[in-house]
PDB file of N, CA and C in Angstrom:
ATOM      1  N   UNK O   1      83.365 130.060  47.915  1.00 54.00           N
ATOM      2  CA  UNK O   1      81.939 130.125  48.084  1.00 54.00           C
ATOM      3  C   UNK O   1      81.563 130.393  49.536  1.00 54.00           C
ATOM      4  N   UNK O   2      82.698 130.249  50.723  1.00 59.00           N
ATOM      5  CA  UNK O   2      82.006 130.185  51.626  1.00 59.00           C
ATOM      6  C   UNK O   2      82.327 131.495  52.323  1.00 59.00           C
ATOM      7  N   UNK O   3      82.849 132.600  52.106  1.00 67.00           N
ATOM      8  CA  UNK O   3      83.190 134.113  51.982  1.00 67.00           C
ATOM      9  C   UNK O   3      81.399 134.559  51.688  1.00 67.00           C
ATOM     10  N   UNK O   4      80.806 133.611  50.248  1.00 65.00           N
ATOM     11  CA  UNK O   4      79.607 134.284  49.756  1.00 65.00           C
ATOM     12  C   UNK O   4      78.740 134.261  50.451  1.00 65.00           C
ATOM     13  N   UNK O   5      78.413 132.948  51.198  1.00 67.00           N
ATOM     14  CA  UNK O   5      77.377 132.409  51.750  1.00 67.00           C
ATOM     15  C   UNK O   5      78.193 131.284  52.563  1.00 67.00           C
ATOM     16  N   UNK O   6      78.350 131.881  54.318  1.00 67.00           N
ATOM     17  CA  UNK O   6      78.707 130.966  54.882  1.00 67.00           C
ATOM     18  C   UNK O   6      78.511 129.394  55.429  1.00 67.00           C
ATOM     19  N   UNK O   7      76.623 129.732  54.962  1.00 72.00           N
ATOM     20  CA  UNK O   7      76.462 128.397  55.952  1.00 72.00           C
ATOM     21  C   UNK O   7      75.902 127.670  54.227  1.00 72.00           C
ATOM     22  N   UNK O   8      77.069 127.505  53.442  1.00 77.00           N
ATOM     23  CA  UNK O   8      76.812 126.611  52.084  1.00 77.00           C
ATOM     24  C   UNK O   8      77.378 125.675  52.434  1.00 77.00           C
ATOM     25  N   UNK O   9      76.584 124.912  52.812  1.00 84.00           N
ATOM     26  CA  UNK O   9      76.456 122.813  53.185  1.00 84.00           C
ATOM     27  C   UNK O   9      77.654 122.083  52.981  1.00 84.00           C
ATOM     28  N   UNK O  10      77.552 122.225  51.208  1.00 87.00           N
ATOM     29  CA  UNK O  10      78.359 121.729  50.180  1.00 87.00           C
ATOM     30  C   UNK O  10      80.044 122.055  50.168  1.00 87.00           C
ATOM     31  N   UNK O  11      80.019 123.401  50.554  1.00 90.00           N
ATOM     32  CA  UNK O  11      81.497 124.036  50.114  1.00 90.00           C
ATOM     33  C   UNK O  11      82.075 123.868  51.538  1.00 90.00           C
ATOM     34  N   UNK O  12      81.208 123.398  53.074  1.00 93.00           N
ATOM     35  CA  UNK O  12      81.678 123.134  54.073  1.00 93.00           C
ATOM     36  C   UNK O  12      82.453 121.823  53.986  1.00 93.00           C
ATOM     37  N   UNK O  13      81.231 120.687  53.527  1.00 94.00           N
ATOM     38  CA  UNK O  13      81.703 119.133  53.667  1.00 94.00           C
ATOM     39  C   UNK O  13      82.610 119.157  52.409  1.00 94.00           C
ATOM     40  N   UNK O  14      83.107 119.957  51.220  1.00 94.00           N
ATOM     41  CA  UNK O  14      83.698 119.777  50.202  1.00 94.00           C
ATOM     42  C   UNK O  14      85.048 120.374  50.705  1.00 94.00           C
ATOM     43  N   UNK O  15      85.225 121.298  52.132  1.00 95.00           N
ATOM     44  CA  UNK O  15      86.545 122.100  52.740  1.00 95.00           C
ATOM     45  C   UNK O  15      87.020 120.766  53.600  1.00 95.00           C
ATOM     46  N   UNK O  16      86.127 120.029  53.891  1.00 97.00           N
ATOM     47  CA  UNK O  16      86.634 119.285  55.213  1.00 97.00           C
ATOM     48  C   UNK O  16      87.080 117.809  54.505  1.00 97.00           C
ATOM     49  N   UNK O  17      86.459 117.349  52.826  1.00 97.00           N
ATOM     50  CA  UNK O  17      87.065 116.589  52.216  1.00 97.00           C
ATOM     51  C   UNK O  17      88.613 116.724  51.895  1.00 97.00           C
ATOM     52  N   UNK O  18      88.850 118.102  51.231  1.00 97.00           N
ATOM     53  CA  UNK O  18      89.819 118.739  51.104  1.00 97.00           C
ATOM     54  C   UNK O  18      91.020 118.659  52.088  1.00 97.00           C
ATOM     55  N   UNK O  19      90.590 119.154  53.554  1.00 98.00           N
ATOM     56  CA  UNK O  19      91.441 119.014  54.865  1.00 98.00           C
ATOM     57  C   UNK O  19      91.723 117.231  55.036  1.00 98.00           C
ATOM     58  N   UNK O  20      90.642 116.989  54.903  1.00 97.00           N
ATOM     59  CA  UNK O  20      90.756 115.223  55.409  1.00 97.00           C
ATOM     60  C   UNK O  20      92.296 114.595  54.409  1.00 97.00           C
ATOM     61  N   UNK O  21      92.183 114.935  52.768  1.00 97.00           N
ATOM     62  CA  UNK O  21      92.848 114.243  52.135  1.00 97.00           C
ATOM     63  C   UNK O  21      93.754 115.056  51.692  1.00 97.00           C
ATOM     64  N   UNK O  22      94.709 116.062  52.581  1.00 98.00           N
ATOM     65  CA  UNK O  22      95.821 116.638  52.800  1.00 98.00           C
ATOM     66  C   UNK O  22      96.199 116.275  54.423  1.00 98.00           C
ATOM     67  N   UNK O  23      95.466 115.802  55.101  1.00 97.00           N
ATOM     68  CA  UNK O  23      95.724 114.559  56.438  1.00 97.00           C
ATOM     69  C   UNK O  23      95.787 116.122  57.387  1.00 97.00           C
ATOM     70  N   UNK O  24      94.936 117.023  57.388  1.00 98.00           N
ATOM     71  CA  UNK O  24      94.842 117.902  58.234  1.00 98.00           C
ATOM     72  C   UNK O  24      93.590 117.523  59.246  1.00 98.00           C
ATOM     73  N   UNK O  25      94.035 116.353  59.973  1.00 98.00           N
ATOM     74  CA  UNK O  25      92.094 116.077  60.237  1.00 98.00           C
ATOM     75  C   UNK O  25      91.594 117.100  61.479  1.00 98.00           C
ATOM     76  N   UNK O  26      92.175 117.793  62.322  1.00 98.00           N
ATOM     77  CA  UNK O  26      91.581 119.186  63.386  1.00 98.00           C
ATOM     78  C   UNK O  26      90.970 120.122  62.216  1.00 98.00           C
ATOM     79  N   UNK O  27      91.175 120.414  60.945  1.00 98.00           N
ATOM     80  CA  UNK O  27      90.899 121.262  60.275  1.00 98.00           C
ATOM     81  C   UNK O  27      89.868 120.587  59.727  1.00 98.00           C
ATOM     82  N   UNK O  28      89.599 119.486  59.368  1.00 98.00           N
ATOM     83  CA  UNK O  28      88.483 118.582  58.811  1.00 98.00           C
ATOM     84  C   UNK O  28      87.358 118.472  59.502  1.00 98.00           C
ATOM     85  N   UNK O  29      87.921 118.052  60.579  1.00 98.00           N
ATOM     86  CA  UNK O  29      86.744 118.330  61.493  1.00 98.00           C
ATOM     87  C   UNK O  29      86.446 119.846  61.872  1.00 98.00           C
ATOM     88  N   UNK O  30      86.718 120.646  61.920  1.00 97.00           N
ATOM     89  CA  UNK O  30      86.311 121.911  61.970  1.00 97.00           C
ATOM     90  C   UNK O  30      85.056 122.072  61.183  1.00 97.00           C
ATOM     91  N   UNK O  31      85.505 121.391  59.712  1.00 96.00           N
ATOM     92  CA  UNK O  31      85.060 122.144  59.078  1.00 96.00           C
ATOM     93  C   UNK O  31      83.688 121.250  58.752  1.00 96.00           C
ATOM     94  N   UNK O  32      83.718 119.775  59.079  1.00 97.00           N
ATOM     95  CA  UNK O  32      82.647 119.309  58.982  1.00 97.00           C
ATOM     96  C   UNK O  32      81.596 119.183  60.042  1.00 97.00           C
ATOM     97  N   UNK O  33      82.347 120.020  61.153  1.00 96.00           N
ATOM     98  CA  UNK O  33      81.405 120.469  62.721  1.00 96.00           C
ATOM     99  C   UNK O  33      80.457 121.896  62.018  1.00 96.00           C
ATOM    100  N   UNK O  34      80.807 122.478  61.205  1.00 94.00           N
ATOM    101  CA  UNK O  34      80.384 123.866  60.647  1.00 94.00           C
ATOM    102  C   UNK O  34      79.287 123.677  59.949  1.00 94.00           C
ATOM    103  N   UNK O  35      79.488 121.976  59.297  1.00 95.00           N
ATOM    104  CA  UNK O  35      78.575 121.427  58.389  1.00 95.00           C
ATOM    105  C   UNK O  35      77.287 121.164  59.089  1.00 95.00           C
ATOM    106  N   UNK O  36      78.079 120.445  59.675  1.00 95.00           N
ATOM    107  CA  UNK O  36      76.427 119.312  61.019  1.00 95.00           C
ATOM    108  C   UNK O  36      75.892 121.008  61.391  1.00 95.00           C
ATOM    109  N   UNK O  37      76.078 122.151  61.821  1.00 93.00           N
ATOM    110  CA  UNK O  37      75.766 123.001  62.391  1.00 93.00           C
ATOM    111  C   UNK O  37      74.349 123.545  61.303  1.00 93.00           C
ATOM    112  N   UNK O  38      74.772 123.214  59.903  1.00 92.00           N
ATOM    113  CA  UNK O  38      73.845 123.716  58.962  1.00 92.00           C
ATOM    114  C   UNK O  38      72.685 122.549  58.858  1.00 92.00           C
ATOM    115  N   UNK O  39      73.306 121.409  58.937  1.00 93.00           N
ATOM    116  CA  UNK O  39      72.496 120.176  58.387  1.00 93.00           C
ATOM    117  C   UNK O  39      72.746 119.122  59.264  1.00 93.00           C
ATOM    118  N   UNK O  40      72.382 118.998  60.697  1.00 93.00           N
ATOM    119  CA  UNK O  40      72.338 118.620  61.304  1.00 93.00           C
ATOM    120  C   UNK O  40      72.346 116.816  62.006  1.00 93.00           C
ATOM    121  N   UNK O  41      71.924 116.666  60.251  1.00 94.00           N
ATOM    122  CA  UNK O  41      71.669 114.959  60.352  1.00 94.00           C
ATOM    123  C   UNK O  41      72.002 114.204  59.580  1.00 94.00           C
ATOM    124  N   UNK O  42      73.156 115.111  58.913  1.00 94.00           N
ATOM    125  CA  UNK O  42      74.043 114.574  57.717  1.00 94.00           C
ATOM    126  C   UNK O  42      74.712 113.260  58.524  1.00 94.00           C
ATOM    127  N   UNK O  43      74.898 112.249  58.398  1.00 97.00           N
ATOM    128  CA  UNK O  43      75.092 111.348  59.235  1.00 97.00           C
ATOM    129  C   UNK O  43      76.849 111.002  58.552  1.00 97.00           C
ATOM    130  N   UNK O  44      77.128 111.285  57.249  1.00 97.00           N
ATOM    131  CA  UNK O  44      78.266 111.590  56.522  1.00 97.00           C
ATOM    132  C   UNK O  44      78.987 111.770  57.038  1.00 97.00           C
ATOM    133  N   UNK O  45      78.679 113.641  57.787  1.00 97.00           N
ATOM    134  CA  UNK O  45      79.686 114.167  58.256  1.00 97.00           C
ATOM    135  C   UNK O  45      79.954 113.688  59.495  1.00 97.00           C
ATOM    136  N   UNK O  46      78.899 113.426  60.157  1.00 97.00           N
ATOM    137  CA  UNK O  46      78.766 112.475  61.345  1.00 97.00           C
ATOM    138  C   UNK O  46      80.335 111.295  61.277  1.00 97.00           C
ATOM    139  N   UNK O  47      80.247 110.506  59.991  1.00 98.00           N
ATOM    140  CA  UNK O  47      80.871 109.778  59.987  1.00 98.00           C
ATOM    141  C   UNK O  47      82.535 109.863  59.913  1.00 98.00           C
ATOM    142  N   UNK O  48      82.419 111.251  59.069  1.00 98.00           N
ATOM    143  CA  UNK O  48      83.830 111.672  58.859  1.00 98.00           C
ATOM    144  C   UNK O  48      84.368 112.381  59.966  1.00 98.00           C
ATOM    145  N   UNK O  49      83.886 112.661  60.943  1.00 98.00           N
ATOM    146  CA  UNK O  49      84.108 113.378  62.031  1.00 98.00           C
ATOM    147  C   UNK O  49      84.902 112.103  62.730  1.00 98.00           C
ATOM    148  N   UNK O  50      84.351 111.373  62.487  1.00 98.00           N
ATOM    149  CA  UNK O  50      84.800 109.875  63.372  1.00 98.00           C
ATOM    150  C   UNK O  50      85.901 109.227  62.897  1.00 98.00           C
ATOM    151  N   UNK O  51      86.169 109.708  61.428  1.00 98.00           N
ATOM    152  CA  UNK O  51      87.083 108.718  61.234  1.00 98.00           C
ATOM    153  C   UNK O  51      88.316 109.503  61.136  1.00 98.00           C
ATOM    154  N   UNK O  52      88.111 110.872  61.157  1.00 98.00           N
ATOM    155  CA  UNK O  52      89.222 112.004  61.099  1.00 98.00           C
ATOM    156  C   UNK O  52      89.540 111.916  62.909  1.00 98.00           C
ATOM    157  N   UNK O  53      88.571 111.741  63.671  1.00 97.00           N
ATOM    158  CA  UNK O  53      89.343 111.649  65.150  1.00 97.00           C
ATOM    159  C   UNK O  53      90.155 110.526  65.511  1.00 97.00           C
ATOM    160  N   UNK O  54      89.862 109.241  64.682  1.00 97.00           N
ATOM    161  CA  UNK O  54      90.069 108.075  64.842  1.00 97.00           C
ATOM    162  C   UNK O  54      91.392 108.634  64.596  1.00 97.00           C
ATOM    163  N   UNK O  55      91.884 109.214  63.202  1.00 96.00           N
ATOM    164  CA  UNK O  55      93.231 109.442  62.687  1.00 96.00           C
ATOM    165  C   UNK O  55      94.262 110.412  63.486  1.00 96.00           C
ATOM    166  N   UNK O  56      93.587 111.157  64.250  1.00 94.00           N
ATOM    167  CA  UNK O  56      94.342 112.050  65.098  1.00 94.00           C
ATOM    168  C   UNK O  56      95.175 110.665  66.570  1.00 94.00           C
ATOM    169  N   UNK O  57      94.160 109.728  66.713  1.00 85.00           N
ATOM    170  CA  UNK O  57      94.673 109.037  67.593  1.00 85.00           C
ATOM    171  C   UNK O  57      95.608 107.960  67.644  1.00 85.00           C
TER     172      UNK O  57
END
């Protein structure tokens, strides 16, 4: 979906679920930085951003 329509919310935070729970978290967060970029106050992704850096450390 995201080939169709890049800035689709859903198929961003649903790529970076995906990355998170294959333990890719630089790719998770990528992809949920792409998210906040669309929806800015998703506080979610906010959160998963945090806990995927937490895991890198």
């Amino acid at each position: 979906m995201i080939r169709l329509n890049s800035i689709h919310f859903g198929a961003l935070h649903g790529l970076g679920l995906c990355h998170m729970a294959l333990g890719n978290y630089k790719a998770a967060i990528q992809a949920f930085q792409q998210a906040l970029a669309v929806q800015p106050y998703s506080l979610e992704n906010q959160r998963l951003i945090l806990e995927c850096t937490f895991s890198l450390s």
